[in-house]
Short mmCIF file of C-alpha atoms (C1' of nucleotides) in Angstrom, two decimals:
data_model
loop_
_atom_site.label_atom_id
_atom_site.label_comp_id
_atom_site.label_asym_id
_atom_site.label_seq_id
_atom_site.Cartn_x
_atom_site.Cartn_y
_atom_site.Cartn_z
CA UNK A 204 7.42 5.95 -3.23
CA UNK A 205 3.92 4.15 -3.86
CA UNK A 206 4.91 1.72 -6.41
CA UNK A 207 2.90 -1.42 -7.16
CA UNK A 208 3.03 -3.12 -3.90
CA UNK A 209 2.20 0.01 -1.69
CA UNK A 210 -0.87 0.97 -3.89
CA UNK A 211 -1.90 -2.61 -4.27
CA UNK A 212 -1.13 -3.13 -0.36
CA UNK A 213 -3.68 0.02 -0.40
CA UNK A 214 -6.16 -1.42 -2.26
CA UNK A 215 -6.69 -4.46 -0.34
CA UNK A 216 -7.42 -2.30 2.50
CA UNK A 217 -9.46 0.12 1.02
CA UNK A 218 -11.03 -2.83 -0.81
CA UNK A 219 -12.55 -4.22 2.41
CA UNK A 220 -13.16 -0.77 4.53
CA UNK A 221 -15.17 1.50 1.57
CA UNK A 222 -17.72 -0.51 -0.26
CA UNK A 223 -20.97 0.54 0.26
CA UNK A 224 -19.97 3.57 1.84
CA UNK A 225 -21.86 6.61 0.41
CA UNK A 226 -20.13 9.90 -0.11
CA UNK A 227 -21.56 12.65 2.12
CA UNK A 228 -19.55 15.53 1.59
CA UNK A 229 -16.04 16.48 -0.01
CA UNK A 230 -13.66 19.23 1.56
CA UNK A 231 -10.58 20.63 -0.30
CA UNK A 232 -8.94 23.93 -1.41
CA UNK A 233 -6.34 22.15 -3.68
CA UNK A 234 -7.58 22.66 -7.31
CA UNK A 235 -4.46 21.63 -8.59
CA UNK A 236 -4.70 18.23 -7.22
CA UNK A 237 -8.31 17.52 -7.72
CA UNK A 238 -9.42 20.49 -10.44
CA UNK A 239 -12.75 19.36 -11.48
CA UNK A 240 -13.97 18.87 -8.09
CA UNK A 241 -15.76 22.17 -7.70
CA UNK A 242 -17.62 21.45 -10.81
CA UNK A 243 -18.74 17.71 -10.15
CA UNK A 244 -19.23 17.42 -6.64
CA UNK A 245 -22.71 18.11 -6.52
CA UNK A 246 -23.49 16.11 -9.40
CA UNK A 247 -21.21 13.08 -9.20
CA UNK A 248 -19.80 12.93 -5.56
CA UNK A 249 -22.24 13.60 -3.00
CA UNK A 250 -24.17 10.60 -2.66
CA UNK A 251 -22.52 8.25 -4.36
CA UNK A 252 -21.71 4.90 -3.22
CA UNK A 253 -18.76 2.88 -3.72
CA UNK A 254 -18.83 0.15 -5.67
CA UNK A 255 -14.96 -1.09 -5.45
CA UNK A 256 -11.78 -0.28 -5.20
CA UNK A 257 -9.01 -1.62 -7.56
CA UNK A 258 -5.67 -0.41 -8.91
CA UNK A 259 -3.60 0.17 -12.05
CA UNK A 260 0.07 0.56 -12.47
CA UNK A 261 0.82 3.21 -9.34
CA UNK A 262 -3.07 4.82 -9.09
CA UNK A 263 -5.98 3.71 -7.36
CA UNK A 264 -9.14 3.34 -8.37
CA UNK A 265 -12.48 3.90 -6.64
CA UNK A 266 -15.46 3.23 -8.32
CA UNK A 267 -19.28 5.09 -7.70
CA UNK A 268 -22.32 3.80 -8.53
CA UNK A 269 -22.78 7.20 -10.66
CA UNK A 270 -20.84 5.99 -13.88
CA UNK A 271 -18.04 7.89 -11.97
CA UNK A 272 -14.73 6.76 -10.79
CA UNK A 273 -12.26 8.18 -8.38
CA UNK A 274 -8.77 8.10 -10.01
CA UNK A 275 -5.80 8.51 -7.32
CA UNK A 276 -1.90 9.13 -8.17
CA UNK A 277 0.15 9.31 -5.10
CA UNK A 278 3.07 10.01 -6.48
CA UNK A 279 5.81 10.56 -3.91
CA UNK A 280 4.45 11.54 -0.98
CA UNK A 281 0.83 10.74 -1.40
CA UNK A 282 -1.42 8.43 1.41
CA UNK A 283 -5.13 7.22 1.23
CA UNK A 284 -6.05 6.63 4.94
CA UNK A 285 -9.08 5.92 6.70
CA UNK A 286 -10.89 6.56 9.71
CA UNK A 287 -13.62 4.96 11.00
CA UNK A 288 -15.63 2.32 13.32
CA UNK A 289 -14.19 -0.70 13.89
CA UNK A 290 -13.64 -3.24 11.36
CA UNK A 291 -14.55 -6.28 10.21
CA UNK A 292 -17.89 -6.52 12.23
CA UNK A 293 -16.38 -5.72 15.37
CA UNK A 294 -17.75 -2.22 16.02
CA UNK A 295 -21.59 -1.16 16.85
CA UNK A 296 -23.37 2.03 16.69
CA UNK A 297 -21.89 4.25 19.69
CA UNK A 298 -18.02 3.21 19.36
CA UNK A 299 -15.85 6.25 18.67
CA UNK A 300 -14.09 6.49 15.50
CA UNK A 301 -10.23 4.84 15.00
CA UNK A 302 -7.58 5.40 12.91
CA UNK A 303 -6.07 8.47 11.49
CA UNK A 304 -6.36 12.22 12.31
CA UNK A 305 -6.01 14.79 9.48
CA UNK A 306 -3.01 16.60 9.33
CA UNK A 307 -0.78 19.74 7.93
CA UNK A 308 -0.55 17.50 4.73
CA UNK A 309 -4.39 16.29 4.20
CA UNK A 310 -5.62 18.04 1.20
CA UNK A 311 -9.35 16.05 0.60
CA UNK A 312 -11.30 14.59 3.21
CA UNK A 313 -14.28 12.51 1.95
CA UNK A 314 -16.61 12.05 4.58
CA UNK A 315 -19.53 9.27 4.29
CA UNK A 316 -22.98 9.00 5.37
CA UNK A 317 -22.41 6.26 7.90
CA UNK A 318 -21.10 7.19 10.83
CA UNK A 319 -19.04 10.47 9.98
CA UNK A 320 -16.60 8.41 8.60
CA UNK A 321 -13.73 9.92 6.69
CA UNK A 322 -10.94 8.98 4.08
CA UNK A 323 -8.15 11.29 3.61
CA UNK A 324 -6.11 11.73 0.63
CA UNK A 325 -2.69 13.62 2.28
CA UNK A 326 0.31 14.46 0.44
CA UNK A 327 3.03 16.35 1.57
CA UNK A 328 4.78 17.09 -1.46
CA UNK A 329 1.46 17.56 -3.40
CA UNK A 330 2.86 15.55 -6.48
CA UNK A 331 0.04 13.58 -6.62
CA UNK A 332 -3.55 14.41 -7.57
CA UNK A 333 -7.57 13.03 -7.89
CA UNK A 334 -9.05 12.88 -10.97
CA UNK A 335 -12.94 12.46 -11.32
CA UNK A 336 -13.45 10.29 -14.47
CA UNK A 337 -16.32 8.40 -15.90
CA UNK A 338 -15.91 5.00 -15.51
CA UNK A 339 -16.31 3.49 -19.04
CA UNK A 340 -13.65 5.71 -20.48
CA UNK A 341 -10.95 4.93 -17.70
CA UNK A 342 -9.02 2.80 -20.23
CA UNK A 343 -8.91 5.55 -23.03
CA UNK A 344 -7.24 8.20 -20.99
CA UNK A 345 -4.17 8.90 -22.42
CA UNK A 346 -2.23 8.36 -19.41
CA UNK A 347 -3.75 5.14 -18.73
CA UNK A 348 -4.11 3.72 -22.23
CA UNK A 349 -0.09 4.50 -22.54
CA UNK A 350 0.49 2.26 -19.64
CA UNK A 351 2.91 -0.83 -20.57
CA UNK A 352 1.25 -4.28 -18.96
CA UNK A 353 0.54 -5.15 -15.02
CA UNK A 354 3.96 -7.28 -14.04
CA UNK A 355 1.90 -9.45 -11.58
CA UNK A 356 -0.80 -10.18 -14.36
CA UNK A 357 -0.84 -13.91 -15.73
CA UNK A 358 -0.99 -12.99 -19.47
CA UNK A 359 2.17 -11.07 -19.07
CA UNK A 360 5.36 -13.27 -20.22
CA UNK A 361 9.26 -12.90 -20.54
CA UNK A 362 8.23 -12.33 -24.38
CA UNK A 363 6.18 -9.75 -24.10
CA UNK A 364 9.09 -8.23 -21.69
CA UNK A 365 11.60 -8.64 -23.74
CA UNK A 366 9.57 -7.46 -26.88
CA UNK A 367 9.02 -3.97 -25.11
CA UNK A 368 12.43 -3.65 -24.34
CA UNK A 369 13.47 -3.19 -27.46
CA UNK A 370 11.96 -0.13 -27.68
CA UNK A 371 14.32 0.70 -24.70
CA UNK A 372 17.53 -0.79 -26.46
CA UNK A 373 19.71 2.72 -26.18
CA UNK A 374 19.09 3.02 -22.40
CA UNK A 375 20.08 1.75 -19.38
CA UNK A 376 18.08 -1.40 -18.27
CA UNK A 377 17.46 0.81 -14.94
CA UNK A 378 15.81 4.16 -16.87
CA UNK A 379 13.96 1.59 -18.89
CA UNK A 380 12.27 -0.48 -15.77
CA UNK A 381 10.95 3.37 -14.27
CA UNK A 382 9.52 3.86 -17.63
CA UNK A 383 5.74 3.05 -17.24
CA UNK A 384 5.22 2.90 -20.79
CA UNK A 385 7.52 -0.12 -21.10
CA UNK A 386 6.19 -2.07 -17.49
CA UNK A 387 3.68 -0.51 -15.52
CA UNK A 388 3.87 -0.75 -11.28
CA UNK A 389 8.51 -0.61 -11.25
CA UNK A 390 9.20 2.82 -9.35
CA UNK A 391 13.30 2.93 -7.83
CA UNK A 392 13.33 0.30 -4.97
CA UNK A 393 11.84 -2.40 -7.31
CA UNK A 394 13.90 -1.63 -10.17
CA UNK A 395 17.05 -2.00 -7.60
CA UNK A 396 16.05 -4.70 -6.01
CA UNK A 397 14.85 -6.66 -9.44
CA UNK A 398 18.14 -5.81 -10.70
CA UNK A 399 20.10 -7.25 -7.69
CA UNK A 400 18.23 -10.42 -7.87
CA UNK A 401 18.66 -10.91 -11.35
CA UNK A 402 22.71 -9.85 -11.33
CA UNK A 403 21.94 -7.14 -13.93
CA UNK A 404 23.92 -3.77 -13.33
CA UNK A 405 21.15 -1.03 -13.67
CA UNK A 406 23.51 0.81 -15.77
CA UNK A 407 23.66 -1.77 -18.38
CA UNK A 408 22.17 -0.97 -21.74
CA UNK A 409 19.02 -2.80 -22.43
CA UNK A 410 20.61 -3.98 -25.92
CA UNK A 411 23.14 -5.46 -24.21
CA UNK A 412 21.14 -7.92 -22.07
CA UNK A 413 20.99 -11.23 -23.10
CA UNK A 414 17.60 -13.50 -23.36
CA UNK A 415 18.91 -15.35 -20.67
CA UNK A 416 19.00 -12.34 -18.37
CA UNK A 417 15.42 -10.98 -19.65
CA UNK A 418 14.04 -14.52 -18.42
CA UNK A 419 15.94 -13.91 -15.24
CA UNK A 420 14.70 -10.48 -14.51
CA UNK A 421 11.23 -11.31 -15.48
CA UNK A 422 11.06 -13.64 -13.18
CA UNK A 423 12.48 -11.89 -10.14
CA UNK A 424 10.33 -8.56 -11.03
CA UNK A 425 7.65 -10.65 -9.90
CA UNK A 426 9.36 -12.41 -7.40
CA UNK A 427 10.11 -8.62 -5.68
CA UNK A 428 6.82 -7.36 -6.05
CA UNK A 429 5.48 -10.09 -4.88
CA UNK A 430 7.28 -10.13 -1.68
CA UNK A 431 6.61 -6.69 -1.42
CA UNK A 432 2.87 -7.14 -1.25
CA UNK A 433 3.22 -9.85 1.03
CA UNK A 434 4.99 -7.34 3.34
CA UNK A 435 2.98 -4.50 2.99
CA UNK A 436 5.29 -2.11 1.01
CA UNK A 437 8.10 -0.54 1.99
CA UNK A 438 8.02 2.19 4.55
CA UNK A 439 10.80 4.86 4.64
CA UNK A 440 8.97 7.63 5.76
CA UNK A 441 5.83 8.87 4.07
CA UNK A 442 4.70 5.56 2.97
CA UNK A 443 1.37 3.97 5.32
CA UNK A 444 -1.21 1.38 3.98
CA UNK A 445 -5.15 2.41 4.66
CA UNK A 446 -5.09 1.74 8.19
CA UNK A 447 -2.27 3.93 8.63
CA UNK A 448 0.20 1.24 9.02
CA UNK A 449 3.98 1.11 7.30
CA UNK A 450 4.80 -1.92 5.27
CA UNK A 451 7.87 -4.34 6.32
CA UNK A 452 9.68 -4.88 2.39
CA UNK A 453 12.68 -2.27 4.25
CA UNK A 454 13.59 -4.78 6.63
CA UNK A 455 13.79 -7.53 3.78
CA UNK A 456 15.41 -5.53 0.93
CA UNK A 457 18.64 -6.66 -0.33
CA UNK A 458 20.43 -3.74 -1.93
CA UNK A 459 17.96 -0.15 -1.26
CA UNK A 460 18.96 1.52 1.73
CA UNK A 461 21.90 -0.61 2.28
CA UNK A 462 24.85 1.41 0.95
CA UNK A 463 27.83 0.59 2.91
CA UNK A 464 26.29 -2.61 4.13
CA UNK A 465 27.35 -6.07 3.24
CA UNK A 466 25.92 -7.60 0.08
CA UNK A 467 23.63 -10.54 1.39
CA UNK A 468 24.92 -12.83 -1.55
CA UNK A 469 28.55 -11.94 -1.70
CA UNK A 470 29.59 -10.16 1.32
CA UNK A 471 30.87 -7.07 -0.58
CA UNK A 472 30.01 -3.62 0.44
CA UNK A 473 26.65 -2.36 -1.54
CA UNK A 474 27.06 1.05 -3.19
CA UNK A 475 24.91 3.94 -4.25
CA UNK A 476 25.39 5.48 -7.78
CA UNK A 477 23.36 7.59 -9.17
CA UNK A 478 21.34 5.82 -12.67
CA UNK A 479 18.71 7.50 -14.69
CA UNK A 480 19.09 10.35 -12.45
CA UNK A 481 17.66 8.25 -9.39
CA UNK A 482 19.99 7.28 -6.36
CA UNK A 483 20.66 3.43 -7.38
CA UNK A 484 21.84 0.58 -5.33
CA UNK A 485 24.07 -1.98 -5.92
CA UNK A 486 26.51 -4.86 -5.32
CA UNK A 487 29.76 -4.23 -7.67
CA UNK A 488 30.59 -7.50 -7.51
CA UNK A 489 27.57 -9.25 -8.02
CA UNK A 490 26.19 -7.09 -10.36
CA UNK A 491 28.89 -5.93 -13.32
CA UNK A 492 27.99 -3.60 -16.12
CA UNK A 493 27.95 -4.83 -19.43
CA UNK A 494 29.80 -2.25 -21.60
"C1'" DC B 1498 12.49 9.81 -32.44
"C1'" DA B 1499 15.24 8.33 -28.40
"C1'" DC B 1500 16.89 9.65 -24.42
"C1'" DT B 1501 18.24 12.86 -20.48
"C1'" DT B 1502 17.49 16.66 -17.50
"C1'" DG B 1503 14.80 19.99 -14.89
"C1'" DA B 1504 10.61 21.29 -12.59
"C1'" DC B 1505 7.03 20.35 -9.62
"C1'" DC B 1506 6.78 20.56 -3.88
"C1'" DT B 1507 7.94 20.16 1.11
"C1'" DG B 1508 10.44 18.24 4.95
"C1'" DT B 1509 14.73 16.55 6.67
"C1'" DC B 1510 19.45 16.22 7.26
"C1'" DC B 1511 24.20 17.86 6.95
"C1'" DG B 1512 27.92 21.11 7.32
"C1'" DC B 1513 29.40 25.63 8.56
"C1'" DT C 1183 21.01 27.85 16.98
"C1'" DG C 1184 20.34 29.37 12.30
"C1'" DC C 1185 20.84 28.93 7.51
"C1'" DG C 1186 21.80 27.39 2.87
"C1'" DG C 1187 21.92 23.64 0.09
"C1'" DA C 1188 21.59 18.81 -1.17
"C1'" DC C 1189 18.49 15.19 -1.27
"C1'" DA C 1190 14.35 12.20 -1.38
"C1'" DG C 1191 11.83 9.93 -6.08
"C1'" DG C 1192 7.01 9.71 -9.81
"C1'" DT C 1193 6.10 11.84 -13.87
"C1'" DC C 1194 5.87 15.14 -17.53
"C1'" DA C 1195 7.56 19.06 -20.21
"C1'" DA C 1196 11.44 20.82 -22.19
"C1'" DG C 1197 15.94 20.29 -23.94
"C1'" DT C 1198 19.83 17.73 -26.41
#
DNA sequence: CACTTGACCTGTCCGC
DNA sequence: TGCGGACAGGTCAAGT
């Protein structure tokens, strides 16, 4: 469920609350989440300080002054939450700390120098994982140098879209927006709610699509994410931003979640099929396949 | 090679 | 109330 706009939504947070912490001790019995971390913890992790905290497709970053870099995949069921003083210059030495407890589904708690102050990587499902990875070969792992381009970045086009869909020609437009290869950051609500904007029916095949409609969904990919971010993410249940917080996209989304609703733009009653193997929503009317 | 399906996990919800 | 099974959806390995 962390797509773009939850991890970025993370990041922002993050971004303000961890710089210039300095790591003071890792805790976790999950090797298969974070398996180098018995190894480098001595050597890379404790002591450290962060540096910044940025993202890339779905993972988050978090950069050490070591040459080291945090890599974070939350997968489905994955949150990044901190606890500590109070923010944004409001707390002094003495307050207690706020914000999140650990729970049944923490798996690493880094604690930092100042203040006992924690971050907490939980994940129920433990899909996701923690990779330690030096910092100037971040772009040449494999399963970041595969990634397809950042929708949200400004030197990304319709072209360049439409371009890398055409490697996608033979599948549905729907299986081909999940693909991170093709567009990095589009997980299921996205992709459904990109495809409802733009009229497409997410079983359509991509060859099928005309440039018209690639302009069209380029620009309301953005348009989704970008509301997205502005609300925080969407929160259906696992889903909380650094703070702990859910995000508000839910109680704007036009088609995910609303089976058996009425379609905003058309009044008819929104379905849920199943596309690319994911539960996908959509207007029949408004949004008619393309055989 | 292109594309689809199953596995990875755990919690929740539904029907009996 | 208890229990089995379907379901949730990001990604990769395995299968078609």
């Amino acid at each position: 469920m962390p797509e773009l706009p939850e991890v970025e939504t993370i990041k922002n947070g993050l971004g303000i609350l961890l710089p210039g912490k300095i790591i003071k001790s890792i805790e976790s019995d999950w090797p298969k989440g974070f398996p180098n971390l018995e190894t480098d913890i001595e050597q890379f992790l404790v002591g450290a300080k962060i540096v910044k905290v940025t993202r890339r497709a779905k993972m988050l970053i978090i950069t050490l002054d070591t040459g080291y870099s945090l890599v974070f995949h939350l997968k489905m069921t994955g949150q990044l939450v901190f606890r500590g003083k109070k923010h944004f210059g409001a707390g002094h030495p003495g307050d207690s700390l706020i914000g999140p407890l650990p729970d049944k589904s923490t798996r690493v708690i880094i604690t930092f120098k100042q203040d006992q102050e924690k971050l907490f990587f939980n994940d129920q499902r433990k899909f996701g994982w923690v990779r330690l990875i030096p910092t100037a070969e971040i772009d040449k792992v494999d399963f970041i140098q595969k990634l397809g381009p950042e929708p949200l970045s400004t030197s990304f086009t319709a072209e360049q879209l439409a371009g890398r869909l055409r490697r996608r020609a033979h599948s549905s437009i729907k299986a081909a927006l999940l693909d991170q290869t093709m567009l990095a950051g589009v997980g299921n609500i996205y992709a459904d709610e990109s495809l409802w904007a733009a009229r497409i029916h997410p079983a359509t095949l991509v060859s099928k699509l005309s440039q018209r409609k690639i302009y069209q969904l380029f620009c309301d990919i953005q348009n989704v994410l970008r509301l997205a971010i502005k609300e925080g993410g969407s929160t259906d249940r696992n889903y909380v931003d650094a703070q702990g917080y859910g995000g508000g996209y839910l109680n704007v989304a036009k088609v995910f979640r609303k089976e058996n609703t009425p379609c905003p733009r058309c009044g008819s009653t929104i379905i849920k099929i199943r596309v690319a193997g994911r539960g996908t929503h959509l207007c029949p009317k408004c949004q008619k396949e393309i055989k």
